Coordinates of C-alpha atoms in Angstrom, one line a residue:
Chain G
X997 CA -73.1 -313.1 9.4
X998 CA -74.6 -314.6 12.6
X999 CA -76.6 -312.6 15.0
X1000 CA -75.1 -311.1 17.8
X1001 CA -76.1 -311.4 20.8
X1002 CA -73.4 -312.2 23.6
X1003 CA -70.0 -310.2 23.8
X1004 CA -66.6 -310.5 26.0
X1005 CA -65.5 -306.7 27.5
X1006 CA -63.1 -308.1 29.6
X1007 CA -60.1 -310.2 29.9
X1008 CA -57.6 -311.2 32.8
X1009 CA -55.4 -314.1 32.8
X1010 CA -52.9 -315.4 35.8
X1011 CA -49.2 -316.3 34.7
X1012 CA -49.5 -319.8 34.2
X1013 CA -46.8 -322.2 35.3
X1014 CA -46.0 -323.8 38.5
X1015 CA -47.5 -321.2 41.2
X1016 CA -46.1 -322.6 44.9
X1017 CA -46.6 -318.9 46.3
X1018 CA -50.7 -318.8 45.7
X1019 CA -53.4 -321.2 46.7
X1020 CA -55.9 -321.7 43.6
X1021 CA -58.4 -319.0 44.8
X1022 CA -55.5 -316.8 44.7
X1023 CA -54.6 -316.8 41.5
X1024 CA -58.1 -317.3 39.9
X1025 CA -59.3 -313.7 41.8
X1026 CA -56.3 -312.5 40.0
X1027 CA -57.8 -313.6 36.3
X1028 CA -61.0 -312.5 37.2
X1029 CA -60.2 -308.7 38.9
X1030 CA -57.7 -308.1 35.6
X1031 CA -60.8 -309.5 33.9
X1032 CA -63.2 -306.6 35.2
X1033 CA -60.6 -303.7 35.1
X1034 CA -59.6 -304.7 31.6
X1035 CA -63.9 -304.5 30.7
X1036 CA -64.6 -300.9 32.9
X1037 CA -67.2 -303.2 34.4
X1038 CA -67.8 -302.2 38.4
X1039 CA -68.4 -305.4 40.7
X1040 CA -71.6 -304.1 40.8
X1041 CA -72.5 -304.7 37.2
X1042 CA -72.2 -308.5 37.5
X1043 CA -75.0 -310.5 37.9
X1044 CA -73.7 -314.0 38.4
X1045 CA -70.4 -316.1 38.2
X1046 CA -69.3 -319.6 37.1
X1047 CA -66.3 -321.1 37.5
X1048 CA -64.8 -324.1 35.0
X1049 CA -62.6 -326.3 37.1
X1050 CA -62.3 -330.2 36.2
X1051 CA -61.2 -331.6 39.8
X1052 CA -60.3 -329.1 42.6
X1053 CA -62.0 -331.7 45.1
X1054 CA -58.9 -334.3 44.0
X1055 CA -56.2 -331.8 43.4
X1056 CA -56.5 -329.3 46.4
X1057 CA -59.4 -330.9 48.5
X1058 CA -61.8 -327.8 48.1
X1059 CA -65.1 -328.5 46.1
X1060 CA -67.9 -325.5 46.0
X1061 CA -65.7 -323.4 44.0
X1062 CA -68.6 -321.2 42.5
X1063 CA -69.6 -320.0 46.2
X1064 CA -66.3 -319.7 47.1
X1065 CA -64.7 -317.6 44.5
X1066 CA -68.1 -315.1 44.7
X1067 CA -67.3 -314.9 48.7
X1068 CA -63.9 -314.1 48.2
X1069 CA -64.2 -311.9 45.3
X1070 CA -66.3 -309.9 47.4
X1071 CA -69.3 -310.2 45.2
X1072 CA -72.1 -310.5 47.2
X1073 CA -74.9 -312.4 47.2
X1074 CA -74.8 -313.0 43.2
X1075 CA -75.5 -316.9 41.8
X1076 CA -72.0 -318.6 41.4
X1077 CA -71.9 -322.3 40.6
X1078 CA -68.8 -324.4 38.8
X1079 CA -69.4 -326.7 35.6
X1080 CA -66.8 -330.0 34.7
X1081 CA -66.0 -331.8 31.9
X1082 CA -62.5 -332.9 32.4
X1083 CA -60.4 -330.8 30.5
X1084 CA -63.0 -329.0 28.5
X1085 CA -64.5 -327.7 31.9
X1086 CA -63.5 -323.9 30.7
X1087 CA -65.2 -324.1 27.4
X1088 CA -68.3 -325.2 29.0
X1089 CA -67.9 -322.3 31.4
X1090 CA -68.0 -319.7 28.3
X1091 CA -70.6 -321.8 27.1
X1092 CA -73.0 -321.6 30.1
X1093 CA -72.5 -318.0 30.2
X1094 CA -73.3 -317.2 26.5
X1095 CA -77.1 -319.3 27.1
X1096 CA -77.2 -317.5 30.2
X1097 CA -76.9 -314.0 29.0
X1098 CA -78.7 -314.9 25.6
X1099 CA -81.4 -316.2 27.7
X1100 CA -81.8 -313.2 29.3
X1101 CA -81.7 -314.2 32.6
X1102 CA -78.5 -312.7 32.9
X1103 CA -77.1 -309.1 32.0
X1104 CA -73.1 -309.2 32.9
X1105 CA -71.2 -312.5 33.8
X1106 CA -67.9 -313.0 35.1
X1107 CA -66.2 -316.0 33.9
X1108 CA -63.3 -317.7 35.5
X1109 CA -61.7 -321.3 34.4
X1110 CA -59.0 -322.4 36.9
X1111 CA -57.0 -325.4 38.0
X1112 CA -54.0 -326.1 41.0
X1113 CA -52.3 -328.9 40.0
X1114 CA -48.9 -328.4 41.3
X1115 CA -49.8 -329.3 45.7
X1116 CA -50.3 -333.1 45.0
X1117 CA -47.6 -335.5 43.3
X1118 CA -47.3 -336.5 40.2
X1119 CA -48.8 -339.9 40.3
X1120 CA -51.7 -338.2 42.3
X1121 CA -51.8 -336.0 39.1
X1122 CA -51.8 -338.7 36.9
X1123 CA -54.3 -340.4 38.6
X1124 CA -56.7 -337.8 38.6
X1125 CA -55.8 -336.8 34.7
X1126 CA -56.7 -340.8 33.8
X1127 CA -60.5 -340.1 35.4
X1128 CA -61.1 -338.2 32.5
X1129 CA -61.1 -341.2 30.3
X1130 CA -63.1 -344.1 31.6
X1131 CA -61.5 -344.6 34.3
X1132 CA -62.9 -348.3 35.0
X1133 CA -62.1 -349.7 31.8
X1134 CA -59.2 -347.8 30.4
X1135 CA -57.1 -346.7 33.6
X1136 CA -57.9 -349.2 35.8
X1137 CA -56.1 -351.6 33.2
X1138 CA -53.0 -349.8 32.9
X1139 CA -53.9 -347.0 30.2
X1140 CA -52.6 -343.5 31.1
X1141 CA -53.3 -340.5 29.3
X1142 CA -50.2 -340.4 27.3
X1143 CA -51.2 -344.1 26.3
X1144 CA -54.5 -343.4 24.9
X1145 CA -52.9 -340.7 22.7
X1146 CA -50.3 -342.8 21.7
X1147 CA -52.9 -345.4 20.6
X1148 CA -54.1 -342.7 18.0
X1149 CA -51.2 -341.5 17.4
X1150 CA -49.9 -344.8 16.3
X1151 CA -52.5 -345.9 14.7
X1152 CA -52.5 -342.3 12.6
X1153 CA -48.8 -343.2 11.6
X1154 CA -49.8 -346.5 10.2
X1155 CA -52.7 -345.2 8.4
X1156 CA -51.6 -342.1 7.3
X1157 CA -47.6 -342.0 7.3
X1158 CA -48.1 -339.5 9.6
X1159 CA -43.9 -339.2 11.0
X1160 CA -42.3 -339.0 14.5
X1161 CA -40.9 -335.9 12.9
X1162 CA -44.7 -334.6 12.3
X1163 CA -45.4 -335.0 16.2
X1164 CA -42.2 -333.1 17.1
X1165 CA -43.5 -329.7 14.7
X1166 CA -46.7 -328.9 16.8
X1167 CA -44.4 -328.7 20.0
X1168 CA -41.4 -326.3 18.1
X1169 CA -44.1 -324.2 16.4
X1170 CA -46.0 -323.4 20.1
X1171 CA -42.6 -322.9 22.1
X1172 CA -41.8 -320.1 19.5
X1173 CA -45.2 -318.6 19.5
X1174 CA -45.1 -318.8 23.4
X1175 CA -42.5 -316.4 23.9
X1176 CA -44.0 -313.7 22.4
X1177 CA -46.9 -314.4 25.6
X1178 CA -46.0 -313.0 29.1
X1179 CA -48.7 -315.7 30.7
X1180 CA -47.3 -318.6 29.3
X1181 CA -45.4 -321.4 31.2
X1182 CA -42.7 -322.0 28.7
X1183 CA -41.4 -318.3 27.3
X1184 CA -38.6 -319.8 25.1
X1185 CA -38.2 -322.1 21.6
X1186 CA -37.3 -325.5 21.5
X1187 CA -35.5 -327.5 18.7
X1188 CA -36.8 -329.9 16.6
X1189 CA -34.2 -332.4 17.6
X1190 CA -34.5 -331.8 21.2
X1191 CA -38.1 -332.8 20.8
X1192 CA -37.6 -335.9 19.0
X1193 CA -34.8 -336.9 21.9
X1194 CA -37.0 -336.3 24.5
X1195 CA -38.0 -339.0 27.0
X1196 CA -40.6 -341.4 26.3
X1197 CA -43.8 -341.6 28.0
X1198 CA -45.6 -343.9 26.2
X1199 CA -44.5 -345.2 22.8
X1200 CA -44.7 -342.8 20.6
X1201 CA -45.1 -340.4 22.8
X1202 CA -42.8 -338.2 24.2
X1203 CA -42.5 -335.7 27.7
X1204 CA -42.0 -332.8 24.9
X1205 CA -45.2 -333.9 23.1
X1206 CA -47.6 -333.5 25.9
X1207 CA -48.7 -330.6 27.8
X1208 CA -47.5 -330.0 31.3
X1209 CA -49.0 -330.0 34.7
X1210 CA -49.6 -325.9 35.5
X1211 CA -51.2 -323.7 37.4
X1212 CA -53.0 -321.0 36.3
X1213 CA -56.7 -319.2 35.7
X1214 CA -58.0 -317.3 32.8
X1215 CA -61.0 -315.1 33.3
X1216 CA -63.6 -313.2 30.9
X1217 CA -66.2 -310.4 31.3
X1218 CA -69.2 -311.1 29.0
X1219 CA -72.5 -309.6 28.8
X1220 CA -75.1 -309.0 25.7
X1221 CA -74.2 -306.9 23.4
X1222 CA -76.1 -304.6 23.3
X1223 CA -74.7 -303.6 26.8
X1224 CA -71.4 -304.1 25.6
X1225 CA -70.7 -300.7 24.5
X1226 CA -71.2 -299.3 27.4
X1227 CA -68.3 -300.5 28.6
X1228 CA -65.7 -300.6 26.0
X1229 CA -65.0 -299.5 22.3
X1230 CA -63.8 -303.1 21.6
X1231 CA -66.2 -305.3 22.3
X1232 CA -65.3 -309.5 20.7
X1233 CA -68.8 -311.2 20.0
X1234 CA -69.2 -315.0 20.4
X1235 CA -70.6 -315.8 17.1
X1236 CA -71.2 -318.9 17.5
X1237 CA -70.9 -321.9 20.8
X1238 CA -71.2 -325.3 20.0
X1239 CA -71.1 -328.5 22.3
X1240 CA -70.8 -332.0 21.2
X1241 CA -70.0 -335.7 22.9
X1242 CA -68.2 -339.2 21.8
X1243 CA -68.0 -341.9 23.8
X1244 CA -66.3 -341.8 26.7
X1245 CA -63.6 -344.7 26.0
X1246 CA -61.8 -344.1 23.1
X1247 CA -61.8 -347.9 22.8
X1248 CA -65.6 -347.3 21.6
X1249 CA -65.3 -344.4 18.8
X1250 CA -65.8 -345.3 15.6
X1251 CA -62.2 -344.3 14.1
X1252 CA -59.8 -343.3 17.0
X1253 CA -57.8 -340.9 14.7
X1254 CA -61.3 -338.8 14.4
X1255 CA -62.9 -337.5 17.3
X1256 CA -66.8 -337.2 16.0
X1257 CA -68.0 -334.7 18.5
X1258 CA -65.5 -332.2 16.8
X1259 CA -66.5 -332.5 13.8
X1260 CA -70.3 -332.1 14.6
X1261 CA -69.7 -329.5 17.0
X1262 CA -67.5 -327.9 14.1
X1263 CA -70.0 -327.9 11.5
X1264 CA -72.9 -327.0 13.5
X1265 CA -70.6 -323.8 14.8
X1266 CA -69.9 -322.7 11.5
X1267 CA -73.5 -322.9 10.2
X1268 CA -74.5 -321.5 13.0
X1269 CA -72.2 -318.1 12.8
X1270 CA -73.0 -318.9 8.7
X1271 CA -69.4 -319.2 7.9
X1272 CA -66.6 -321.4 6.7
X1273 CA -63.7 -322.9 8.0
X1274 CA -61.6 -320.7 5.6
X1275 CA -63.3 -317.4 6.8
X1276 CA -61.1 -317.9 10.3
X1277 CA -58.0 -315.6 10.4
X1278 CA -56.9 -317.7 14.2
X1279 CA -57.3 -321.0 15.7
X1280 CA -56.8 -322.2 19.3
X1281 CA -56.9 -326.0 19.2
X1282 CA -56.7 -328.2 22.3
X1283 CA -53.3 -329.9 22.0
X1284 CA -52.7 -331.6 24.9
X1285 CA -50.4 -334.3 22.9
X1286 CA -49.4 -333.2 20.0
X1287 CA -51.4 -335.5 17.9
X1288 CA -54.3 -334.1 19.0
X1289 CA -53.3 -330.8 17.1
X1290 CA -52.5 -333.0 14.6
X1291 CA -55.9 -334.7 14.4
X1292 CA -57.8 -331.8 14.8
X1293 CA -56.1 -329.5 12.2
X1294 CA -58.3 -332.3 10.0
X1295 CA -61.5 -332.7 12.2
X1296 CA -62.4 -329.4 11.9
X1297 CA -61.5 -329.6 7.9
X1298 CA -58.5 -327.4 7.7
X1299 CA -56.9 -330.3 5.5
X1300 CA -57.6 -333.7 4.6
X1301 CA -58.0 -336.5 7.2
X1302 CA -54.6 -337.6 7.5
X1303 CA -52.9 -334.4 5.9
X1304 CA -52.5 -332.5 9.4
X1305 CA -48.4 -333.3 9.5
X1306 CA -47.9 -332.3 5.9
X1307 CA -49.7 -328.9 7.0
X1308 CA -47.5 -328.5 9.5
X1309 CA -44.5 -329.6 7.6
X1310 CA -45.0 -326.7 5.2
X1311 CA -45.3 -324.1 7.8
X1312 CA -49.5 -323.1 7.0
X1313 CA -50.4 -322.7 10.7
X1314 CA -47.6 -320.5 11.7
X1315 CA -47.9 -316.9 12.7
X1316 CA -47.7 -315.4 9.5
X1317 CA -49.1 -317.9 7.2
X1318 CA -52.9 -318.4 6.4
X1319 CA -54.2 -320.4 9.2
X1320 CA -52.2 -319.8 12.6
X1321 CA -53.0 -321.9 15.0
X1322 CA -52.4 -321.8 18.7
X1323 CA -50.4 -318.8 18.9
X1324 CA -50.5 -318.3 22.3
X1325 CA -48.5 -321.4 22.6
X1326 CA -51.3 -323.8 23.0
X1327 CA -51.6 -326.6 25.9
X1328 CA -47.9 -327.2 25.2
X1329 CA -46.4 -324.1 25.9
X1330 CA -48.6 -321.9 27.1
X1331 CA -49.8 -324.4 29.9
X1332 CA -52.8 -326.9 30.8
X1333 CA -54.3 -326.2 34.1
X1334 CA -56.8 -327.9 33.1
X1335 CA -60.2 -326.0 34.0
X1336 CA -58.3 -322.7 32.9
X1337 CA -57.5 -323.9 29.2
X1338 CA -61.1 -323.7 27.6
X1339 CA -61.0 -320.1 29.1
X1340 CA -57.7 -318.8 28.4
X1341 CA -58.3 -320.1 24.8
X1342 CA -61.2 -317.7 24.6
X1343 CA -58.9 -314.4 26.2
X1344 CA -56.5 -315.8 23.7
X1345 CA -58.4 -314.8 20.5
X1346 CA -60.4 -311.9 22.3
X1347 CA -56.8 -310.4 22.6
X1348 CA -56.1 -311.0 18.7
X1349 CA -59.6 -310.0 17.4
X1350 CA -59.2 -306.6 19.5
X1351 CA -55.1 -306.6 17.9
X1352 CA -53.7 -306.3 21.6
X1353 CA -51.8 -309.8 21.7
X1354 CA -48.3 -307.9 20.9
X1355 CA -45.4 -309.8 19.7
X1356 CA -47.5 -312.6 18.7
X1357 CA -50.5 -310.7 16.4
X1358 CA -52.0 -311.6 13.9
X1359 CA -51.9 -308.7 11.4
X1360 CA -56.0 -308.0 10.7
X1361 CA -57.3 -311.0 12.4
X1362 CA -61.2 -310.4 12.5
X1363 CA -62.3 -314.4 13.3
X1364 CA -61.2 -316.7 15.2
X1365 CA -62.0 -320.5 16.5
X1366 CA -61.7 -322.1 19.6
X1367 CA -62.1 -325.9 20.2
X1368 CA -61.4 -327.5 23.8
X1369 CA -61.5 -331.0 24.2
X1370 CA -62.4 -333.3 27.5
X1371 CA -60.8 -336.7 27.8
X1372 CA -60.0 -338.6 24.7
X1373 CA -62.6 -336.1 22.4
X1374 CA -65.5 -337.4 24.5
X1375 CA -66.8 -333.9 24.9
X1376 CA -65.9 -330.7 22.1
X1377 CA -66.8 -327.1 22.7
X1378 CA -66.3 -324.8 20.2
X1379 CA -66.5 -321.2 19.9
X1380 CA -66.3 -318.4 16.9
X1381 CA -65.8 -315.0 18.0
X1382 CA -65.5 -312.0 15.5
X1383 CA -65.3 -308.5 15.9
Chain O
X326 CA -61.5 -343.5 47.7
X327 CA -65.0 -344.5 46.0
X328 CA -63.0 -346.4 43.6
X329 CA -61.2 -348.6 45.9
X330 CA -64.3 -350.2 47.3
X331 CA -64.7 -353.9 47.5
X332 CA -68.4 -353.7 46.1
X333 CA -67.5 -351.9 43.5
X334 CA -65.1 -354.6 42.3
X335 CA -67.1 -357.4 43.1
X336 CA -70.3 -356.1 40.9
X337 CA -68.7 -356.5 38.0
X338 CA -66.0 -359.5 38.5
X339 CA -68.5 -361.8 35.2
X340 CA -67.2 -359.1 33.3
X341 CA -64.0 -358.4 34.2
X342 CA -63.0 -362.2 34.9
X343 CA -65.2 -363.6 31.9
X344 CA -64.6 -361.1 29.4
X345 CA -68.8 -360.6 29.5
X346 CA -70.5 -358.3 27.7
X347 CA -73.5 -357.8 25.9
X348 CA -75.2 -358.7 22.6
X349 CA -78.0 -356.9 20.8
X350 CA -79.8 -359.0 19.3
X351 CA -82.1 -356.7 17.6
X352 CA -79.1 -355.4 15.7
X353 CA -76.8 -358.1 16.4
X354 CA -74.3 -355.8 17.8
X355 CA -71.7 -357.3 20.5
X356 CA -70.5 -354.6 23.3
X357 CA -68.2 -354.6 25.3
X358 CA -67.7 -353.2 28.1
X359 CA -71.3 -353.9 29.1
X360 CA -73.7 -351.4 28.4
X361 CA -77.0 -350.6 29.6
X362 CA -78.3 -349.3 26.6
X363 CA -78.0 -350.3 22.9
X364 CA -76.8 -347.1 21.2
X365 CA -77.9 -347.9 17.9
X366 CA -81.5 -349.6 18.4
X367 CA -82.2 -348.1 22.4
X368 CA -86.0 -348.5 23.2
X369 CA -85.6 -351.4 20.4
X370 CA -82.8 -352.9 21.7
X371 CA -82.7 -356.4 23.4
X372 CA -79.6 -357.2 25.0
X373 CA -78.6 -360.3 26.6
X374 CA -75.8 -361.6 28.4
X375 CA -72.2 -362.7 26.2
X376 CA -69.2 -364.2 26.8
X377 CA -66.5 -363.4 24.7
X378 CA -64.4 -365.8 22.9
X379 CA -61.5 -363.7 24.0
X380 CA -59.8 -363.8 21.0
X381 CA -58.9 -360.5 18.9
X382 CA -55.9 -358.7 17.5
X383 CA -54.2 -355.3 17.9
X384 CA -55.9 -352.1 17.1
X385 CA -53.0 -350.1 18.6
X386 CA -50.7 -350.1 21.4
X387 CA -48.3 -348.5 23.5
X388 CA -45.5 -349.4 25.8
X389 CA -45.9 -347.8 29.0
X390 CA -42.9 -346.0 30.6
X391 CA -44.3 -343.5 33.1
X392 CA -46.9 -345.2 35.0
X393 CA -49.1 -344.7 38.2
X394 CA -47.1 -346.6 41.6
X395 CA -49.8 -350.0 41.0
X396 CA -47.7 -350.1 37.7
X397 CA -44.4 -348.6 38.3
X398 CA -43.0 -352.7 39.1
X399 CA -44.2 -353.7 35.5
X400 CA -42.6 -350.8 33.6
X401 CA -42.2 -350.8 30.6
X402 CA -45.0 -352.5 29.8
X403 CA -47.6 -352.9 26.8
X404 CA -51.0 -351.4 26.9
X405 CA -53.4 -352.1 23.8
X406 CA -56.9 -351.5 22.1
X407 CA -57.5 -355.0 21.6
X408 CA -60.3 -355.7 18.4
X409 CA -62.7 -358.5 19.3
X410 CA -63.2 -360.9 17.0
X411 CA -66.8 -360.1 17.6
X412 CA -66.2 -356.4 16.6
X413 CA -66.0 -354.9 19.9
X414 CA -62.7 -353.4 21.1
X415 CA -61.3 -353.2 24.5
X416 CA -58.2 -352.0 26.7
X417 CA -56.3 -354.3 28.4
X418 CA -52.2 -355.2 29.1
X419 CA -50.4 -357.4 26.2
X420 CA -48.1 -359.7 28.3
X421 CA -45.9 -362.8 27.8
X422 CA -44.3 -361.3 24.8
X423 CA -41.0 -359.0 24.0
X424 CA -42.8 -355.2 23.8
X425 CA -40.7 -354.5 21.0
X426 CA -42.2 -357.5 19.3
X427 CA -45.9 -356.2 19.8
X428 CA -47.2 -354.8 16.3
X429 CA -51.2 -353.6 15.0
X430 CA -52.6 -357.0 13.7
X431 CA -51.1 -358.9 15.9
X432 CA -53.5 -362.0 17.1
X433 CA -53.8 -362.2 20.8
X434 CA -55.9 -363.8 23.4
X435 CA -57.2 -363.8 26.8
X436 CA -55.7 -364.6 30.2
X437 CA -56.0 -364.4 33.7
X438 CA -53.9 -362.3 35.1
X439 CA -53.4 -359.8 38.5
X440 CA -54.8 -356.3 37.1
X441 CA -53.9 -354.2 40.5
X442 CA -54.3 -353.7 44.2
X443 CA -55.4 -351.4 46.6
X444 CA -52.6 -350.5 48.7
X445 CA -51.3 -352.9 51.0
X446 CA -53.9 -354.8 52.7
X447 CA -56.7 -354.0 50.2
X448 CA -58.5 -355.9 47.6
X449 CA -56.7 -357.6 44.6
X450 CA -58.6 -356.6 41.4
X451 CA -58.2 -359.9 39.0
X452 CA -59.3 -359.3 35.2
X453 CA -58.1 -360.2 31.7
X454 CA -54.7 -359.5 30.1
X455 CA -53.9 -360.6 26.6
X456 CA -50.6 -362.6 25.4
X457 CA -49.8 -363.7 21.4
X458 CA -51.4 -366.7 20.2
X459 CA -49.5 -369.5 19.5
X460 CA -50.0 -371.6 16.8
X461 CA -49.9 -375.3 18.8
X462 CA -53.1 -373.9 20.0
X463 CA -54.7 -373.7 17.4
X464 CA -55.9 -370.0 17.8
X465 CA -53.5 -368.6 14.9

């Protein structure tokens, strides 16, 4: 076992979806205060904040989000900055706070990851989505996201024999573990078929194969653990929290149908917490297409390069089976605002290490990995928690 | 925005228009887009100016059917990782060609071609798009 040195006490998540009623602080002091009354931490405990939010400036038109959400969260005079990288700006978040509170420098942290994507249209949405890829030589020339994915998404099918019926399963799988979770966007199945008739994006790719544009905030009390139990009697350790980077066009990577900093980030996690891949009992994977659950199903070496749509073709990552994998719904179904994800992926296995995610528990889950994505796989975080 | 500025267009039209990148020649190594920095060789590294032949086939592709408003008149339209025949890859449009037609291996090469503008009024960003070979040419 790894040492343990940072916990989570607390966790708070906003319903995710499209939120016209709230502005983004709104809904993100709503994570965070269900974050501290879940943990029995008082306001007064916390000794700094950090926000994970990709683009705020672009998408709302307020920047300084870490002085902001301390000011109106009432909490004083307390260090509160905000980290980005694109959409695995809520990992880094968790990230900053676990060196933090192992460094000592801090005791108690509150965590929030939040995005408002819903008050600009959805070509302004796009816009801002495409400048997390390189925007100057990938965007600029006609590339949106769904393109990029599609390029390793086609070139996975060629290689591999990966099906358009294999991209559709991802999708099917997440709507039906969604509806067991009262946060997520989409609360109800969807068919197979329904999937594979959906509207076309960019070929292969389909509307029902990428996540949506949401709103929403996730939020997480952390602090060392040796404080931990003095405010709760389930404390979730972060075993392990990894970081690693690609390049930033996916027109550079080595293999497109690998993304490189997963895999490193992967294996140095696992060392790390002196585990393997096999000792997980949960997964949150960042499936913003669903090729990308797809592609890292192998990355982090649950199966063979190229085996991912067999996997899921014989049911092994459902709820139930050995290896679950997103079963809060994912990106696709649970929602992708995008500085939120990294962080509600975190409250996601919290909730099923400390057996409180209801309808959607796994029975005696004790580990659980987390890997969030930015861009095209330019920038992995990963995190193993255990009780 | 920051990314509509004329400067920021002109700085870099050798590439853009020329298809110019960069050759290590400590590892002999061809990059392109430009890059400051050799990532294999760095402090060892000597790069120098290239112009790419502008020839290459398809890495991968897709046709494009939900598009920003500077692309909404071209829709659908073809968007590819194009290979190099020097070994780098780039992004670029596939045009003069039946999408449907467009498959991985396909030889392409360079042209000239509108990339976007900004708004009405602003600047017209020119750059390279790529079509099929044909065989009179002599590329094939």
């Amino acid at each position: 076992m790894g040492e343990e040195d940072v916990a989570i006490v607390g966790v708070g998540m906003s319903k995710f979806g499209e939120l016209w009623e709230k502005n983004l602080l709104d809904f993100t002091l709503e994570a965070g205060m269900l974050a501290i009354f879940d943990s029995g931490v008082r306001g007064a405990d916390i000794d700094a904040a950090i926000v994970g939010n990709m683009s705020a400036g672009r998408f709302t038109g307020q920047e300084h989000l870490g002085a902001f959400a301390a000011d109106m969260g009432g909490l004083g005079n307390i260090p509160s900055y905000s980290v980005e990288a694109a959409c695995a700006s809520g990992g880094a978040a968790v990230r900053h706070a676990y060196m933090a509170i192992k460094s000592g420098e801090h005791d108690v942290m509150l965590v929030l990851g939040c995005e408002k994507m819903s008050d600009v249209s959805q070509t302004e949405a796009m816009n801002t989505m495409s400048v997390a890829s390189d925007w100057e030589w990938e965007g600029m020339f006609g590339a949106t996201f769904p393109a990029l994915y599609a390029f390793i998404a086609r070139r996975h099918m060629m290689e591999y024999g990966t099906t358009e019926e294999h991209l559709a399963l991802p999708t099917v799988k997440n709507h039906k573990n969604a509806a067991g979770n009262p946060w997520a966007q989409f609360q109800r199945p969807v068919r197979k078929e329904v999937v594979m008739g959906s509207g076309m994006l960019a070929d292969p790719i389909r509307v029902l194969h990428s996540s949506p544009i949401s709103d929403g905030a996730a939020g997480l009390v952390m602090c060392s653990a040796e404080k931990a139990k003095e405010f709760t009697d389930t404390p979730v350790y972060i075993r392990s929290s990894e970081q690693g980077s690609d390049t930033l066009a996916l027109h550079d990577r080595r293999d497109i149908c690998t993304m490189d900093s997963v895999v490193t980030s992967v294996n140095s996690s696992l060392k790390e917490a002196d585990l393997a891949i096999t000792d997980m009992d949960v997964f949150e994977l960042h499936d913003s297409f669903t090729i990308s659950e797809i592609t890292l199903m192998e990355d982090i070496g649950l199966c063979e390069k190229g085996k991912g749509g067999k996997m899921l073709e014989e049911g092994l990552t459902e709820i139930g089976a050995k290896f679950p994998v997103n079963t809060s719904g994912g990106l696709k179904a649970r929602g992708h605002p995008i500085g939120a994800t990294g962080v509600a992926q975190i409250v996601e296995l919290a909730l099923q290490l400390r057996g409180d995610a209801e309808k959607r528990q796994v029975e005696g889950a004790e580990k659980g990995m987390a890997v969030n994505i930015g861009g095209t796989g330019a920038t992995s975080i990963v995190h193993i928690l255990g009780r | 925005m920051a990314e509509k500025g004329v400067a920021q267009v002109w700085r870099k039209i050798r590439a853009i228009y020329n298809i110019q990148g960069k050759h290590c020649k400590t590892c002999d190594t061809y990059y392109f887009p430009p890059r400051p920095v050799c990532p294999e060789c760095r402090r060892k590294g000597e790069l120098v100016d290239y112009k790419f032949k502008g020839l290459g086939e398809i890495h991968s592709f897709a046709i494009v059917r939900q598009a920003p408003e500077t692309f909404k008149r071209q829709m659908p339209y073809v968007v590819a990782q194009v290979k190099l025949d020097e070994g780098a890859r780039l992004t670029a449009q596939i045009v003069n060609c039946d999408p449907e037609s467009v498959h991985i291996g396909m030889r392409v090469r360079a042209c000239f071609r509108k990339i976007t503008e900004y708004g009405q009024g602003g600047i017209i960003v020119y750059g390279y798009k790529f079509e099929p070979t044909m065989r009179v040419t002599g590329h094939e």
